[in-house]
Coordinates of C-alpha atoms and ligand atoms in Angstrom, one line a residue:
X76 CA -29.3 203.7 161.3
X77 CA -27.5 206.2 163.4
X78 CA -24.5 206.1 164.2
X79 CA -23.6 205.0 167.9
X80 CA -20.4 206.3 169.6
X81 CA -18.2 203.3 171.3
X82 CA -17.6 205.0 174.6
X83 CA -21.5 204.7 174.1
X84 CA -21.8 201.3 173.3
X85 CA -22.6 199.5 176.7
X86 CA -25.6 201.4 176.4
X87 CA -27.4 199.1 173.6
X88 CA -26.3 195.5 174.7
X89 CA -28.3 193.3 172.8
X90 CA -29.0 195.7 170.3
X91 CA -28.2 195.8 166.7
X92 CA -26.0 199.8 166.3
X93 CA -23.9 201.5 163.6
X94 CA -20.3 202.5 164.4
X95 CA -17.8 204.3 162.5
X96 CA -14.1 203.9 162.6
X97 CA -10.7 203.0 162.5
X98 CA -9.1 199.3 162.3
X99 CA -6.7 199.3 165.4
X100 CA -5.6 195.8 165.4
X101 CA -6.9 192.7 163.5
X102 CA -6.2 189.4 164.8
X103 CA -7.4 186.0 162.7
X104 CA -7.5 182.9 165.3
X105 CA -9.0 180.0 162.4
X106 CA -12.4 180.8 161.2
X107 CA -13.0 183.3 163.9
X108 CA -11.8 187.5 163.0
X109 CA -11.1 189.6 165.6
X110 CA -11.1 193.4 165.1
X111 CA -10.3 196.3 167.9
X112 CA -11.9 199.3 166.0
X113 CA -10.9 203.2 167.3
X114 CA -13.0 205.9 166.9
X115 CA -13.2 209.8 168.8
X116 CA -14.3 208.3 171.9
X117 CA -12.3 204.8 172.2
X118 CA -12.3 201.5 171.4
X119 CA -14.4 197.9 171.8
X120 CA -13.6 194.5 170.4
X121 CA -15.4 193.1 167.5
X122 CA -15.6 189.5 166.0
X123 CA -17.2 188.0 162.9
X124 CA -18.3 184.6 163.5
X125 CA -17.9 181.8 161.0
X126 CA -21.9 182.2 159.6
X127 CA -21.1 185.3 158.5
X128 CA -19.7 185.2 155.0
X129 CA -20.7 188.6 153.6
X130 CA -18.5 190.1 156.3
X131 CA -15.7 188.0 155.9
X132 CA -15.5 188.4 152.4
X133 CA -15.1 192.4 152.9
X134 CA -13.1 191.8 155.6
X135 CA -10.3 189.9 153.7
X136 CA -8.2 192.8 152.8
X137 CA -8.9 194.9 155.9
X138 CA -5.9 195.6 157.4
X139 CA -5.0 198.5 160.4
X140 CA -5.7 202.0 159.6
X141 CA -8.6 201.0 157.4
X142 CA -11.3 203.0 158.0
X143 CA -14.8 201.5 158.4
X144 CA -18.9 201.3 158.9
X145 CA -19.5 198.3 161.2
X146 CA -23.0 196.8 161.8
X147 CA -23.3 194.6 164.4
X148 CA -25.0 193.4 167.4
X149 CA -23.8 194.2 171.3
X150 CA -23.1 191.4 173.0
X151 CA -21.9 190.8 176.9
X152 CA -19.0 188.8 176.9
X153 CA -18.5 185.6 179.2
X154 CA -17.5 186.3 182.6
X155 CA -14.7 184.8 182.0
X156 CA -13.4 186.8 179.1
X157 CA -14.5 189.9 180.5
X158 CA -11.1 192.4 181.2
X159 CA -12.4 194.7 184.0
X160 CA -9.6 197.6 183.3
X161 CA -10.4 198.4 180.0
X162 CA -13.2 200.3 178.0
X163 CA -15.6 198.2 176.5
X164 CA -13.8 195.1 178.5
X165 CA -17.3 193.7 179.4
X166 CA -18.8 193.7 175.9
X167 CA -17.9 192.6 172.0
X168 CA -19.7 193.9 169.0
X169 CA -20.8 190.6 166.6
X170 CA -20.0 192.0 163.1
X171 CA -22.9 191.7 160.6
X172 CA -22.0 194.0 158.5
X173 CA -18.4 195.8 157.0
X174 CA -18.5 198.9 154.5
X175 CA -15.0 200.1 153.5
X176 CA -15.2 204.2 153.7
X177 CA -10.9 204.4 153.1
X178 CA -8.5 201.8 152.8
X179 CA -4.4 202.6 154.3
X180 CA -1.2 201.3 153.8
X181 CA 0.5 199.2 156.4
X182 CA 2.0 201.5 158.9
X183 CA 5.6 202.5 158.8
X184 CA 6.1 201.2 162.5
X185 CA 4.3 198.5 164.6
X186 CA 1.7 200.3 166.3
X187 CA 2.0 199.1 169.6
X188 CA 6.5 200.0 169.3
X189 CA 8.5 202.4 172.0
X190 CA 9.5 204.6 169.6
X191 CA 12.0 207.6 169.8
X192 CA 11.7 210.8 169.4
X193 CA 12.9 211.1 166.3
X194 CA 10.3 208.4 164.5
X195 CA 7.5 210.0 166.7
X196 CA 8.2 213.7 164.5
X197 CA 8.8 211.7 161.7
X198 CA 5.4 210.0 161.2
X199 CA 3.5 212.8 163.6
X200 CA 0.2 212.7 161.9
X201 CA 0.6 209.2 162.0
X202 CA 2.2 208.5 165.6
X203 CA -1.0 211.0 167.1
X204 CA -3.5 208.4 166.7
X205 CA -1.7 206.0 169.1
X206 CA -3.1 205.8 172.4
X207 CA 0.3 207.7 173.9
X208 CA 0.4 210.4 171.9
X209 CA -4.1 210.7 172.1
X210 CA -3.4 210.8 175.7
X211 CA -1.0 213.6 175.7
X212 CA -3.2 216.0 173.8
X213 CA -6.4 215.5 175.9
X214 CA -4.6 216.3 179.0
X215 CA -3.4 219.5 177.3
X216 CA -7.2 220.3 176.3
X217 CA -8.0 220.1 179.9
X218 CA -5.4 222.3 181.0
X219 CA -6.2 224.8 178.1
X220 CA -10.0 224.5 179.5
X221 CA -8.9 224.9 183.3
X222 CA -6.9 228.0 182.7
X223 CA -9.5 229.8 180.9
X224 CA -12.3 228.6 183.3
X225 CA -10.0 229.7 186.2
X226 CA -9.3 232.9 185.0
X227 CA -12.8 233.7 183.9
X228 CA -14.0 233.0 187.2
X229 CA -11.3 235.8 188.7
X230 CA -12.7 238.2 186.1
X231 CA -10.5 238.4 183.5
X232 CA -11.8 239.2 179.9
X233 CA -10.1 236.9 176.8
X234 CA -8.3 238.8 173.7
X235 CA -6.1 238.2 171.0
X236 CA -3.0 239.4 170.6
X237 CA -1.6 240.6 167.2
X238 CA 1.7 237.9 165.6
X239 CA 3.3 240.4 163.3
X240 CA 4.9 243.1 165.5
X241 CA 7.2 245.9 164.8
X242 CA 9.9 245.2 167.4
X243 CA 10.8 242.7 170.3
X244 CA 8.9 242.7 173.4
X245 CA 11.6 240.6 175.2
X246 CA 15.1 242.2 173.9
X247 CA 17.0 238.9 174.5
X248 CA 15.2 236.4 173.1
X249 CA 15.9 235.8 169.8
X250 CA 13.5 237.1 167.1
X251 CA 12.0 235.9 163.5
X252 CA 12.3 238.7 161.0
X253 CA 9.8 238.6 158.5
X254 CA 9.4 240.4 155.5
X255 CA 6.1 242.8 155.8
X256 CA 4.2 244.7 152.5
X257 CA 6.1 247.1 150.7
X258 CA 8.8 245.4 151.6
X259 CA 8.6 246.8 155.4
X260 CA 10.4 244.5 158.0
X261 CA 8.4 243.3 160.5
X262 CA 8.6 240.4 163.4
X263 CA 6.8 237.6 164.4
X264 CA 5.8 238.5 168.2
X265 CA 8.1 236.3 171.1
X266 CA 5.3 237.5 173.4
X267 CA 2.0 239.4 173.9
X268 CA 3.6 241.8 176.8
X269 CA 3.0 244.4 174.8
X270 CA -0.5 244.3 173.8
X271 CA -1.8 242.7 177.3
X272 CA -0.3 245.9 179.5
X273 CA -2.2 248.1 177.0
X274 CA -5.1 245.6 177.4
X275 CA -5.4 246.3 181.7
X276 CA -6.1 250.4 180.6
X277 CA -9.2 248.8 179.0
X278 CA -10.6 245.3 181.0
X279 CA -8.0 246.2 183.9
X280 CA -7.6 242.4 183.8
X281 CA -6.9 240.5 180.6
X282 CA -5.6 236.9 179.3
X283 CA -4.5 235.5 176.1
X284 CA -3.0 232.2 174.8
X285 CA -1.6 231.1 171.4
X286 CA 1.4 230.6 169.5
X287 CA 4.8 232.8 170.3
X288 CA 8.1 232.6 168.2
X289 CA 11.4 232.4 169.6
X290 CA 14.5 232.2 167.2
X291 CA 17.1 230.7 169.5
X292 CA 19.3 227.9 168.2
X293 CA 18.5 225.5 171.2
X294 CA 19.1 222.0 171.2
X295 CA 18.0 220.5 174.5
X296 CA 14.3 218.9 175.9
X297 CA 13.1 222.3 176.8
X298 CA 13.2 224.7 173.8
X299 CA 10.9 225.1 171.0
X300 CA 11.3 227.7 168.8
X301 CA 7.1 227.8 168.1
X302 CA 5.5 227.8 171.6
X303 CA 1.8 228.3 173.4
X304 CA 2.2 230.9 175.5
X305 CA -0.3 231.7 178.2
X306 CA -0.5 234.8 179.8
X307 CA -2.4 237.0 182.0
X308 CA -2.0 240.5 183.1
X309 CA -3.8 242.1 185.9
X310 CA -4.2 245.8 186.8
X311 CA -4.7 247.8 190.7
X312 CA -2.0 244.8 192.1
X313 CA 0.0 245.9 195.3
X314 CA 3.1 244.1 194.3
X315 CA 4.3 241.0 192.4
X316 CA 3.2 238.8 195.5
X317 CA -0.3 239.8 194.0
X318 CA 0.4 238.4 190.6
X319 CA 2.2 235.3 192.3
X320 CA -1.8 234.5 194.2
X321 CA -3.4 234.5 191.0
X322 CA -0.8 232.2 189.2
X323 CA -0.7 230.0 192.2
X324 CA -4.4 229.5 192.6
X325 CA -4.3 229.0 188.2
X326 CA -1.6 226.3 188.3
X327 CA -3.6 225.0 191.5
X328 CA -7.3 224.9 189.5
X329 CA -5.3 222.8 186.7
X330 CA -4.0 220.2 188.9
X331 CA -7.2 219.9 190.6
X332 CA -9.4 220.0 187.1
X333 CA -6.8 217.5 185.2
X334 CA -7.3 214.7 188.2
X335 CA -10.9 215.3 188.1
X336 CA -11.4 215.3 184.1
X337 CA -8.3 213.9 183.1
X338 CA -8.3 210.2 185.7
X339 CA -7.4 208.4 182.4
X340 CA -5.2 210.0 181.2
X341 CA -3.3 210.5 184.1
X342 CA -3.1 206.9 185.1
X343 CA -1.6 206.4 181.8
X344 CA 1.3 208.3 182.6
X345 CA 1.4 206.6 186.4
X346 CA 2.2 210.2 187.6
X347 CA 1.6 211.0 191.3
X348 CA -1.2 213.4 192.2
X349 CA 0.4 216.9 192.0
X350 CA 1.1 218.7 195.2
X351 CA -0.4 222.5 194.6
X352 CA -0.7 224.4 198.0
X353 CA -3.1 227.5 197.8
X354 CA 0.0 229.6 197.5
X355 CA 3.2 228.2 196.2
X356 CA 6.4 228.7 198.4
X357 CA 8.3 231.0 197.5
X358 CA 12.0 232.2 198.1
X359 CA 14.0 235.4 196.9
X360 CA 17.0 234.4 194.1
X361 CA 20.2 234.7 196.6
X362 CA 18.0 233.1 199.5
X363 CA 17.8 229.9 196.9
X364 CA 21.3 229.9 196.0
X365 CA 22.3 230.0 199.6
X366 CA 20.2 227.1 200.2
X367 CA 21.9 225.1 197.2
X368 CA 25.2 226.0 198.8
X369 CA 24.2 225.1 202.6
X370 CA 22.9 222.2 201.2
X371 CA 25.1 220.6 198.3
X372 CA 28.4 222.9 198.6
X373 CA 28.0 224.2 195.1
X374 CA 28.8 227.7 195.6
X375 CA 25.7 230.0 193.0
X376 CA 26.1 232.5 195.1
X377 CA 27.0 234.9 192.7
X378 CA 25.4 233.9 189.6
X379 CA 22.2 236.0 188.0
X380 CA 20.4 232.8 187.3
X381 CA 19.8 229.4 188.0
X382 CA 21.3 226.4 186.1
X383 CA 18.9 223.8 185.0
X384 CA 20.5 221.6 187.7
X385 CA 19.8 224.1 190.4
X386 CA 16.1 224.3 189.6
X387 CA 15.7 220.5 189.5
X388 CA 17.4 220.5 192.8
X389 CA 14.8 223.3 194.2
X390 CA 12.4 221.5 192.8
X391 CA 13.6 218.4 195.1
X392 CA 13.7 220.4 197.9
X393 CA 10.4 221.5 197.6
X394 CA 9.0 218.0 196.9
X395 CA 10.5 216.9 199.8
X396 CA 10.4 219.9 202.9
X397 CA 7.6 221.7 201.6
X398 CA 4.4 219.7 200.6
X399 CA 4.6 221.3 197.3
X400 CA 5.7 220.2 193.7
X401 CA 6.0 223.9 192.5
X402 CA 8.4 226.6 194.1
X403 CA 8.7 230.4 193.3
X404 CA 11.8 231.6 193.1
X405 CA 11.8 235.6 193.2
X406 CA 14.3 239.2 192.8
X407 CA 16.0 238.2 189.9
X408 CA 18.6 241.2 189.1
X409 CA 17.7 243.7 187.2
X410 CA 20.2 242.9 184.5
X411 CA 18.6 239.8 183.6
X412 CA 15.0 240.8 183.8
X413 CA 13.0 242.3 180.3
X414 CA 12.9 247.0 180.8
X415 CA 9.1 246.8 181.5
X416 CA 10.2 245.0 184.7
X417 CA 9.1 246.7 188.3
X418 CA 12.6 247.5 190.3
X419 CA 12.4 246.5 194.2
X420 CA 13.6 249.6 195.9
X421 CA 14.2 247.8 199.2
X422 CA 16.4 245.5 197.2
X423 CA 18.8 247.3 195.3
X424 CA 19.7 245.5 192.3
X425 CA 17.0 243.2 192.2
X426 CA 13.3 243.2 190.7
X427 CA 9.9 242.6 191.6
X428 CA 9.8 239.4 189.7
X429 CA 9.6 235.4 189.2
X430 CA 9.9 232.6 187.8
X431 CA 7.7 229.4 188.9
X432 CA 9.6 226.4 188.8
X433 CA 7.8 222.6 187.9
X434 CA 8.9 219.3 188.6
X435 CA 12.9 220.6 187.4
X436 CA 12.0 223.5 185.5
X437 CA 10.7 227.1 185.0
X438 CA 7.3 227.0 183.4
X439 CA 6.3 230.5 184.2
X440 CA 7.9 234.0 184.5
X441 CA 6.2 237.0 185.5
X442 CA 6.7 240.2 187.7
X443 CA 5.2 243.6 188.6
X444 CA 5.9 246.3 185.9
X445 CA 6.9 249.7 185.5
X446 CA 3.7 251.9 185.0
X447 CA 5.1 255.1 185.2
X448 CA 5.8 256.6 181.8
X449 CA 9.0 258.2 182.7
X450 CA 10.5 255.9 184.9
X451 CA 10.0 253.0 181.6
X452 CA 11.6 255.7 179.5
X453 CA 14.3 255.7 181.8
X454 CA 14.4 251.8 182.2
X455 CA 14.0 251.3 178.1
X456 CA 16.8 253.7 177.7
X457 CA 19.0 252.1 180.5
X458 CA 18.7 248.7 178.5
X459 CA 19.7 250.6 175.1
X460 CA 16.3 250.8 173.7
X461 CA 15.0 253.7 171.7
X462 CA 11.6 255.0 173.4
X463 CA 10.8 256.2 170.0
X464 CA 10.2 252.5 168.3
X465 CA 7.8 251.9 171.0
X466 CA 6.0 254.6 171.2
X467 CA 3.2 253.1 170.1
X468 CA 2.9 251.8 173.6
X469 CA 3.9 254.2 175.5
X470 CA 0.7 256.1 174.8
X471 CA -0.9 253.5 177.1
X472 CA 1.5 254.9 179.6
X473 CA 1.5 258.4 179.0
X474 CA -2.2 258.4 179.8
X475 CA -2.5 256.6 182.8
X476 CA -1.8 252.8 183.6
X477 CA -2.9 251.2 186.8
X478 CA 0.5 249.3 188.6
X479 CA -0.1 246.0 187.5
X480 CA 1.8 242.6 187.1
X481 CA 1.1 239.4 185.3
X482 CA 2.9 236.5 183.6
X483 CA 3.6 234.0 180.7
X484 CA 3.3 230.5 181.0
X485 CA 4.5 228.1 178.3
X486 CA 1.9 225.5 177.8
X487 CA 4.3 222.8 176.8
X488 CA 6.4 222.9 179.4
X489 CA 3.4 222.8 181.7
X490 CA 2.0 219.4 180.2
X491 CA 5.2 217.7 180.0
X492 CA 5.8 218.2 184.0
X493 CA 2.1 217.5 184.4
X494 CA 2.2 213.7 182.6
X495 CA 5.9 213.3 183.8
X496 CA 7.1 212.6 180.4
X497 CA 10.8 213.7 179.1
X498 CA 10.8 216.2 176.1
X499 CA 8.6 219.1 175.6
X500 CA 8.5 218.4 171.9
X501 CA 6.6 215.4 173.2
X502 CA 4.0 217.7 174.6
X503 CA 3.9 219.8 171.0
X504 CA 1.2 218.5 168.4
X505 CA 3.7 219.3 165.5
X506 CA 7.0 220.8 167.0
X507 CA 8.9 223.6 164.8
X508 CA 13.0 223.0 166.4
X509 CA 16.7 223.7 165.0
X510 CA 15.8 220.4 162.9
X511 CA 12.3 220.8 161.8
X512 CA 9.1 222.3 160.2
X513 CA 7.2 219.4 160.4
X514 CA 10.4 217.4 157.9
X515 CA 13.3 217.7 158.5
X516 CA 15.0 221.1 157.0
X517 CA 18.3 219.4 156.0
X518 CA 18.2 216.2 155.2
Ligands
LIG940 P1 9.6 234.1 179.2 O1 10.4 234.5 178.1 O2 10.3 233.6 180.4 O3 8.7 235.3 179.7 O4 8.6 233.0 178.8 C1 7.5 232.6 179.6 C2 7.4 231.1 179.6 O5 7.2 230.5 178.3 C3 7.9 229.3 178.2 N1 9.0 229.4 177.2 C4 9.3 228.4 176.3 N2 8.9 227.1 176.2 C5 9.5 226.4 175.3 N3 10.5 226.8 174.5 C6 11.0 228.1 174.5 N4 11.9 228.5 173.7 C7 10.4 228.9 175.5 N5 10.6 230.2 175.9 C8 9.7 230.5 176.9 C9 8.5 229.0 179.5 C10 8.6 230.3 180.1 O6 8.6 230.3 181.6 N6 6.7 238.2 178.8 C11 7.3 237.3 179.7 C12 6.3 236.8 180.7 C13 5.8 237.8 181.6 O7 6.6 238.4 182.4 O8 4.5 238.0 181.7 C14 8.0 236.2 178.9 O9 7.8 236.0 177.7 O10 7.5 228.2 180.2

C-alpha cells in the first residue's frame, strides 16, 4: 500500500492507509497505547486497542524517536474528544499494524523542555525536529521563497557569487584567511559586493543569497560569524531613494507572503501582524539623533553611528508615530561607510546610504555607489586601499557601469525580528560563533 501523508490523513476516514514516521510521544493508559507519530507534514494520534496483540507485541520496546511503518484504519473521534485547534484533532489512526524501520536512544532532554541556548546548539540535529525549532525554519523557507519571487517579478536575474576571493570587499569587517593552492592566500568572501556591481554591466539588475563570513570576535544575540546574506543590486537608479523602493516593497512582499503562507507558524510565535507601508519612513542619521535627543535627552548628536539602544528606540518610535515596524535611517558619514559608497554632494560629509532598521535592529545596509572609475580610484585610495589588488574589478568600471545602488540583507536577522524570538543563532540551522563549529571549539 502507498504511503499516505498525515497532513493528508482526514482524507481517508474510514479507510485502512500506510504512514511513515517518527514516535513523538507514547503514552500507555492500561491495556490501551497511545502513540502521537511525526512525519514531514505533521502529526495525528494513534491508538492500539486491546484485540490487537501483534501490534502490541512490536510496540513494547517503541519508545520516542523510533522510527516507524504504521497500518491502521482512520477513524473520527467522539465529539467529545475531538481538540478543534490542532491538526488531525478530529481523527485517530486505529493501529493494525507496526514495522520497526530504526530504533533511537532516549533523548538527552524531555522533548516538550524550555531549553537554553546553549542545550539547543548542543543537541541541534536533535533539538530541530521539535515543533519550535521546525517552526523557525519553515518561516525562513518562506521568506527565502518571497524574496526571490519578489525580486523576479521586478526583473532581476539570480547568480552565484564566488566564496574564495582575493581581498575584502568590506575593509572593516573582519576576514577568514584561507590557505589557497600553491600555497596562495586567499579569503573567504564577507560579501558578494564585488561580484553583483560587475553583475548590473551584464543583467543591469541582479540578486544573490548564500553564505558570507565575517571573522569578528562578537559575543552578543546579533553576530554570527557564518551568515545568509541576501542581496540585490540594481543598475540606471537615480539615487539611493531608488534602491530604498525596491527594498521597501521586498521587505513588504515578505511580510505579506509569510502571513499568507506562514499563518501557523506565525501564530506559534504569537507575533503581531508586521506593519510594512509601501515605502518605509525614512530619516537622515543627524535628523535621528536629534530626535533621540529631543526626545530622551541622550545627547548622539555627534556620534557616526547608532548604538543598539538607539536603534531599538527608533524602532519604538516608529512603531508607535508612524504605522510602520521598519524605519530607514540614511547619510551615514563617509568615514564609516565601505569606498564603493556614493558621496551626497549636497551633504558634505555624508553618503548616499542606509541602513533599514527591524523591530530594534539593522537588518539591511545598502546605498548608491560610486560608478565612475576615477572617482572609486580616488575613494579606494582615500580609504588606504591599493587600486591595484582590485583591479580585477575595476575593469567593470573602466568600461562603463550604469549608477546603480543595491543592498545586503542578513537573512537571520530578518527571521528572528519576523517570529519575535531573542537570538539570531536561534534563527541559524547550525550557527558557526566565537564558541562553535557545530561542538564546541574549546571544551
Ligand atoms: P553589512 O556589512 O552591513 O553590509 O551587512 C549587511 C547585513 O548583513 C547582516 N549581517 C550580519 N548578521 C549576523 N551576523 C553578522 N556578523 C552580520 N554582519 C552583517 C545584517 C546587515 O545589515 N555589502 C554591504 C551591503 C550593501 O551595501 O549592499 C554589506 O555587507 O543584517
Amino acid at each position: 500500500m502507498e504511503r499516505t501523508y498525515i497532513k493528508d490523513l482526514g482524507k481517508s476516514e474510514g479507510q485502512e492507509v500506510v504512514i511513515k514516521g517518527w514516535v513523538d510521544v507514547r503514552r500507555d493508559q492500561g491495556k490501551l497505547v497511545f502513540f502521537d507519530f511525526r512525519d514531514m507534514s505533521g502529526k495525528v494520534q494513534g491508538v492500539i486497542l486491546p484485540n490487537q496483540t501483534e501490534a502490541h507485541e512490536v510496540a513494547k520496546d517503541v519508545r520516542p524517536e523510533w522510527v516507524l511503518e504504521v497500518r491502521g484504519k482512520v477513524n473520527k473521534r467522539p465529539e467529545k474528544n475531538v481538540q478543534a485547534d490542532k491538526q488531525n484533532g478530529d481523527i485517530e489512526l486505529e493501529i493494525l499494524g507496526i514495522k520497526v524501520l530504526a530504533s533511537a536512544k532516549e533523548l538527552p532532554f524531555s522533548s516538550d523542555a524550555d531549553l537554553n541556548l546553549d542545550t539547543l546548539l548542543d543537541y541541534r540535529p536533535l533539538t530541530l525536529r521539535r515543533d519550535r525549532e521546525q517552526n523557525i525554519f519553515r518561516a525562513q523557507n518562506v521568506i527565502m521563497q518571497a524574496y526571490r519571487e519578489y525580486l523576479d517579478r521586478q526583473g532581476f536575474t539570480e547568480f552565484q557569487a564566488p566564496r574564495i576571493v582575493g581581498d575584502d570587499a568590506e575593509g572593516g569587517a573582519g576576514i577568514f584567511k584561507i590557505e589557497y593552492l600553491y600555497g596562495h592566500p586567499a579569503y573567504l568572501s564577507t560579501s558578494p559586493q564585488l561580484y553583483k556591481q560587475m553583475m548590473t554591466g551584464v543583467f543591469e539588475r541582479v540578486y544573490t543569497t548564500g553564505p558570507q563570513f565575517r571573522a569578528e570576535k562578537h559575543a552578543t544575540s546579533r553576530h554570527l560569524n557564518e551568515l545568509t546574506m541576501l542581496d540585490f543590486e540594481m543598475a540606471f537608479v537615480n539615487d539611493h531613494t531608488d534602491v530604498m523602493k525596491m527594498i521597501s516593497g521586498t521587505l513588504r512582499h515578505i511580510a505579506l507572503t509569510l502571513q499568507e503562507k506562514a499563518k501557523n507558524e506565525l501564530a506559534y510565535f504569537k507575533v503581531e501582524a508586521t506593519m510594512a507601508p509601501e515605502i518605509f519612513p525614512s530619516m537622515k542619521l543627524r535628523e535621528a539623533q536629534e530626535l533621540i535627543k529631543k526626545e530622551t535627552g541622550k545627547d548622539c548628536t555627534n556620534e557616526p553611528d547608532l548604538e543598539p539602544e538607539d536603534e531599538r528606540w527608533l524602532c519604538e518610535y516608529a512603531n508607535k508615530n508612524l504605522n510602520s515596524d521598519f524605519i530607514i535611517i540614511t547619510h551615514y558619514p563617509t568615514s564609516k561607510r565601505p569606498f564603493y559608497t556614493m558621496d551626497d554632494p549636497e551633504d558634505p560629509g555624508f553618503t548616499k546610504s542606509f541602513d533599514v532598521l527591524f523591530r530594534g535592529v539593522e537588518i539591511v545596509s545598502g546605498s548608491q555607489r560610486v560608478h565612475e572609475y576615477e572617482m572609486l580610484i580616488e575613494k579606494m585610495k582615500s580609504k588606504g586601499l591599493d587600486p591595484e589588488k582590485f583591479s580585477f574589478y575595476l575593469m567593470a568600471f573602466k568600461y562603463g557601469l550604469a549608477p546603480h545602488g543595491g543592498i545586503g540583507l542578513g537573512l537571520e536577522r530578518l527571521t528572528e525580528k519576523f517570529l519575535g524570538i531573542e537570538n539570531v543563532k536561534e534563527a541559524t540551522l547550525f550557527p558557526r560563533d566565537i564558541n562553535r563549529i557545530d561542538s564546541l571549539l574549546s571544551k
